[in-house]
Amino acid sequence: MSKLRRHLMSGAGVASALTGLLLYAASPASAARANAETVAWDKYVDSAGSMYFESYGDHFGVCDNKADGAGVIGYWKVGASGTEHSIYDGNGFGNCAYEDHNVSETSTVYIQVCLRDDGDVKEATCGDWDHQYAGSPL
């Protein structure tokens, strides 16, 4: 095999390897994720509700993790002072509500989750705001 042909083949192999690496790095498995959980208060236990935001695909999920009779409400906003939006899961323990929203890749998304019982948001159960850059990592 000539030197030129070997050189071209090794170059093609390197290019193929780099392409595979870039595709792997941009796969959903590498998506950045923010997670928030409720806190204990009164009859409610820690982590009775949870919420996540996944940057790859702009997925939001709110889940009811305890059989305590309360639903779970998650709040999200783009930017620290953005408009709050909500997602509610009142389907009972072990269930989740999911939504996808188009969020600018240059934004930071903030999420918070609370318990809601008989239509009343139990503010003392609200966890801290968590945040995640909306751009998918490379």
PDB file of C-alpha atoms in Angstrom:
ATOM      1  CA  MET A   1       0.000   0.000   0.000  1.00  0.00           C
ATOM      2  CA  SER A   2       1.412   3.394  -0.907  1.00  0.00           C
ATOM      3  CA  LYS A   3       2.273   5.984   1.742  1.00  0.00           C
ATOM      4  CA  LEU A   4      -0.336   8.363   0.318  1.00  0.00           C
ATOM      5  CA  ARG A   5      -3.103   5.751   0.491  1.00  0.00           C
ATOM      6  CA  ARG A   6      -2.182   4.793   4.098  1.00  0.00           C
ATOM      7  CA  HIS A   7      -2.152   8.468   5.055  1.00  0.00           C
ATOM      8  CA  LEU A   8      -5.578   9.064   3.485  1.00  0.00           C
ATOM      9  CA  MET A   9      -7.018   5.956   5.161  1.00  0.00           C
ATOM     10  CA  SER A  10      -5.677   6.952   8.584  1.00  0.00           C
ATOM     11  CA  GLY A  11      -7.106  10.443   8.059  1.00  0.00           C
ATOM     12  CA  ALA A  12     -10.487   8.954   7.204  1.00  0.00           C
ATOM     13  CA  GLY A  13     -10.300   6.788  10.333  1.00  0.00           C
ATOM     14  CA  VAL A  14      -9.570   9.816  12.517  1.00  0.00           C
ATOM     15  CA  ALA A  15     -12.409  11.780  10.891  1.00  0.00           C
ATOM     16  CA  SER A  16     -14.794   8.873  11.446  1.00  0.00           C
ATOM     17  CA  ALA A  17     -13.755   8.568  15.089  1.00  0.00           C
ATOM     18  CA  LEU A  18     -14.214  12.312  15.663  1.00  0.00           C
ATOM     19  CA  THR A  19     -17.666  12.240  14.054  1.00  0.00           C
ATOM     20  CA  GLY A  20     -18.702   9.353  16.320  1.00  0.00           C
ATOM     21  CA  LEU A  21     -17.393  11.162  19.379  1.00  0.00           C
ATOM     22  CA  LEU A  22     -19.334  14.325  18.518  1.00  0.00           C
ATOM     23  CA  LEU A  23     -22.536  12.355  17.944  1.00  0.00           C
ATOM     24  CA  TYR A  24     -22.071  10.594  21.294  1.00  0.00           C
ATOM     25  CA  ALA A  25     -21.410  13.858  23.128  1.00  0.00           C
ATOM     26  CA  ALA A  26     -24.562  15.439  21.708  1.00  0.00           C
ATOM     27  CA  SER A  27     -26.779  12.449  22.492  1.00  0.00           C
ATOM     28  CA  PRO A  28     -29.712  12.633  24.951  1.00  0.00           C
ATOM     29  CA  ALA A  29     -27.649  10.711  27.494  1.00  0.00           C
ATOM     30  CA  SER A  30     -25.467  13.783  27.874  1.00  0.00           C
ATOM     31  CA  ALA A  31     -28.358  16.183  28.472  1.00  0.00           C
ATOM     32  CA  ALA A  32     -28.014  18.554  31.397  1.00  0.00           C
ATOM     33  CA  ARG A  33     -30.701  18.213  34.021  1.00  0.00           C
ATOM     34  CA  ALA A  34     -32.040  20.311  36.909  1.00  0.00           C
ATOM     35  CA  ASN A  35     -33.866  18.564  39.761  1.00  0.00           C
ATOM     36  CA  ALA A  36     -36.026  20.001  42.534  1.00  0.00           C
ATOM     37  CA  GLU A  37     -37.794  18.293  45.452  1.00  0.00           C
ATOM     38  CA  THR A  38     -40.320  19.270  48.089  1.00  0.00           C
ATOM     39  CA  VAL A  39     -39.304  19.659  51.734  1.00  0.00           C
ATOM     40  CA  ALA A  40     -40.873  18.217  54.880  1.00  0.00           C
ATOM     41  CA  TRP A  41     -43.529  20.259  56.658  1.00  0.00           C
ATOM     42  CA  ASP A  42     -46.388  19.318  58.978  1.00  0.00           C
ATOM     43  CA  LYS A  43     -47.678  15.890  57.818  1.00  0.00           C
ATOM     44  CA  TYR A  44     -45.703  15.961  54.542  1.00  0.00           C
ATOM     45  CA  VAL A  45     -42.309  14.245  54.212  1.00  0.00           C
ATOM     46  CA  ASP A  46     -39.171  15.231  52.276  1.00  0.00           C
ATOM     47  CA  SER A  47     -39.209  14.495  48.565  1.00  0.00           C
ATOM     48  CA  ALA A  48     -42.965  13.838  48.431  1.00  0.00           C
ATOM     49  CA  GLY A  49     -42.910  15.643  45.096  1.00  0.00           C
ATOM     50  CA  SER A  50     -40.213  16.247  42.519  1.00  0.00           C
ATOM     51  CA  MET A  51     -39.652  18.144  39.290  1.00  0.00           C
ATOM     52  CA  TYR A  52     -37.015  18.069  36.605  1.00  0.00           C
ATOM     53  CA  PHE A  53     -35.974  20.029  33.537  1.00  0.00           C
ATOM     54  CA  GLU A  54     -33.886  18.271  30.911  1.00  0.00           C
ATOM     55  CA  SER A  55     -32.097  20.568  28.473  1.00  0.00           C
ATOM     56  CA  TYR A  56     -32.013  18.115  25.567  1.00  0.00           C
ATOM     57  CA  GLY A  57     -35.513  18.496  24.126  1.00  0.00           C
ATOM     58  CA  ASP A  58     -36.665  20.990  26.780  1.00  0.00           C
ATOM     59  CA  HIS A  59     -38.533  18.344  28.793  1.00  0.00           C
ATOM     60  CA  PHE A  60     -40.252  19.113  32.111  1.00  0.00           C
ATOM     61  CA  GLY A  61     -41.660  16.529  34.506  1.00  0.00           C
ATOM     62  CA  VAL A  62     -43.514  16.741  37.834  1.00  0.00           C
ATOM     63  CA  CYS A  63     -43.920  13.571  39.909  1.00  0.00           C
ATOM     64  CA  ASP A  64     -45.887  12.518  42.991  1.00  0.00           C
ATOM     65  CA  ASN A  65     -43.539  10.371  45.081  1.00  0.00           C
ATOM     66  CA  LYS A  66     -45.626   9.715  48.231  1.00  0.00           C
ATOM     67  CA  ALA A  67     -49.140   8.463  48.954  1.00  0.00           C
ATOM     68  CA  ASP A  68     -50.079  11.438  51.138  1.00  0.00           C
ATOM     69  CA  GLY A  69     -53.259  12.651  49.424  1.00  0.00           C
ATOM     70  CA  ALA A  70     -51.567  15.776  48.034  1.00  0.00           C
ATOM     71  CA  GLY A  71     -50.856  16.601  44.411  1.00  0.00           C
ATOM     72  CA  VAL A  72     -47.643  18.128  43.124  1.00  0.00           C
ATOM     73  CA  ILE A  73     -47.258  21.465  41.380  1.00  0.00           C
ATOM     74  CA  GLY A  74     -44.077  22.513  39.671  1.00  0.00           C
ATOM     75  CA  TYR A  75     -43.138  26.018  38.640  1.00  0.00           C
ATOM     76  CA  TRP A  76     -40.692  26.987  35.917  1.00  0.00           C
ATOM     77  CA  LYS A  77     -39.452  30.225  34.441  1.00  0.00           C
ATOM     78  CA  VAL A  78     -36.854  31.347  31.948  1.00  0.00           C
ATOM     79  CA  GLY A  79     -34.406  33.680  33.690  1.00  0.00           C
ATOM     80  CA  ALA A  80     -34.429  34.573  37.371  1.00  0.00           C
ATOM     81  CA  SER A  81     -37.129  37.216  36.905  1.00  0.00           C
ATOM     82  CA  GLY A  82     -39.088  35.503  34.118  1.00  0.00           C
ATOM     83  CA  THR A  83     -42.797  34.742  34.043  1.00  0.00           C
ATOM     84  CA  GLU A  84     -43.718  31.709  36.147  1.00  0.00           C
ATOM     85  CA  HIS A  85     -45.486  28.791  34.481  1.00  0.00           C
ATOM     86  CA  SER A  86     -46.867  25.736  36.256  1.00  0.00           C
ATOM     87  CA  ILE A  87     -47.315  22.027  35.697  1.00  0.00           C
ATOM     88  CA  TYR A  88     -49.674  20.075  37.962  1.00  0.00           C
ATOM     89  CA  ASP A  89     -49.840  16.356  38.701  1.00  0.00           C
ATOM     90  CA  GLY A  90     -52.933  15.385  40.648  1.00  0.00           C
ATOM     91  CA  ASN A  91     -53.072  11.778  39.447  1.00  0.00           C
ATOM     92  CA  GLY A  92     -51.808  10.287  42.699  1.00  0.00           C
ATOM     93  CA  PHE A  93     -48.773   8.479  44.016  1.00  0.00           C
ATOM     94  CA  GLY A  94     -46.408   7.053  41.427  1.00  0.00           C
ATOM     95  CA  ASN A  95     -47.652   9.233  38.584  1.00  0.00           C
ATOM     96  CA  CYS A  96     -46.008  12.098  36.719  1.00  0.00           C
ATOM     97  CA  ALA A  97     -47.099  14.899  34.411  1.00  0.00           C
ATOM     98  CA  TYR A  98     -44.831  15.775  31.478  1.00  0.00           C
ATOM     99  CA  GLU A  99     -44.610  18.770  29.179  1.00  0.00           C
ATOM    100  CA  ASP A 100     -42.213  19.975  26.512  1.00  0.00           C
ATOM    101  CA  HIS A 101     -41.647  23.688  25.971  1.00  0.00           C
ATOM    102  CA  ASN A 102     -39.372  25.373  23.486  1.00  0.00           C
ATOM    103  CA  VAL A 103     -36.749  27.242  25.523  1.00  0.00           C
ATOM    104  CA  SER A 104     -34.034  29.396  23.969  1.00  0.00           C
ATOM    105  CA  GLU A 105     -30.656  27.638  23.977  1.00  0.00           C
ATOM    106  CA  THR A 106     -29.064  30.759  25.494  1.00  0.00           C
ATOM    107  CA  SER A 107     -31.385  30.844  28.524  1.00  0.00           C
ATOM    108  CA  THR A 108     -31.258  29.582  32.077  1.00  0.00           C
ATOM    109  CA  VAL A 109     -34.333  27.690  33.274  1.00  0.00           C
ATOM    110  CA  TYR A 110     -35.384  27.814  36.947  1.00  0.00           C
ATOM    111  CA  ILE A 111     -37.636  25.186  38.541  1.00  0.00           C
ATOM    112  CA  GLN A 112     -39.338  24.774  41.912  1.00  0.00           C
ATOM    113  CA  VAL A 113     -41.813  22.202  43.212  1.00  0.00           C
ATOM    114  CA  CYS A 114     -44.465  22.268  45.969  1.00  0.00           C
ATOM    115  CA  LEU A 115     -47.305  20.122  47.266  1.00  0.00           C
ATOM    116  CA  ARG A 116     -50.904  21.118  46.614  1.00  0.00           C
ATOM    117  CA  ASP A 117     -53.643  19.688  48.804  1.00  0.00           C
ATOM    118  CA  ASP A 118     -57.358  20.363  48.199  1.00  0.00           C
ATOM    119  CA  GLY A 119     -56.442  23.156  45.785  1.00  0.00           C
ATOM    120  CA  ASP A 120     -54.198  24.922  48.323  1.00  0.00           C
ATOM    121  CA  VAL A 121     -50.470  25.184  47.568  1.00  0.00           C
ATOM    122  CA  LYS A 122     -48.577  24.271  50.739  1.00  0.00           C
ATOM    123  CA  GLU A 123     -45.853  26.918  50.382  1.00  0.00           C
ATOM    124  CA  ALA A 124     -43.884  25.558  53.346  1.00  0.00           C
ATOM    125  CA  THR A 125     -43.246  22.387  51.289  1.00  0.00           C
ATOM    126  CA  CYS A 126     -41.727  24.268  48.343  1.00  0.00           C
ATOM    127  CA  GLY A 127     -38.105  23.381  47.755  1.00  0.00           C
ATOM    128  CA  ASP A 128     -35.458  25.858  46.661  1.00  0.00           C
ATOM    129  CA  TRP A 129     -35.343  27.043  43.077  1.00  0.00           C
ATOM    130  CA  ASP A 130     -32.891  24.978  41.029  1.00  0.00           C
ATOM    131  CA  HIS A 131     -31.598  26.111  37.662  1.00  0.00           C
ATOM    132  CA  GLN A 132     -29.990  24.751  34.540  1.00  0.00           C
ATOM    133  CA  TYR A 133     -28.585  26.282  31.357  1.00  0.00           C
ATOM    134  CA  ALA A 134     -30.986  25.379  28.550  1.00  0.00           C
ATOM    135  CA  GLY A 135     -28.301  24.803  25.922  1.00  0.00           C
ATOM    136  CA  SER A 136     -27.476  21.142  25.385  1.00  0.00           C
ATOM    137  CA  PRO A 137     -23.842  20.428  26.277  1.00  0.00           C
ATOM    138  CA  LEU A 138     -21.403  19.350  23.577  1.00  0.00           C
TER     139      LEU A 138
END
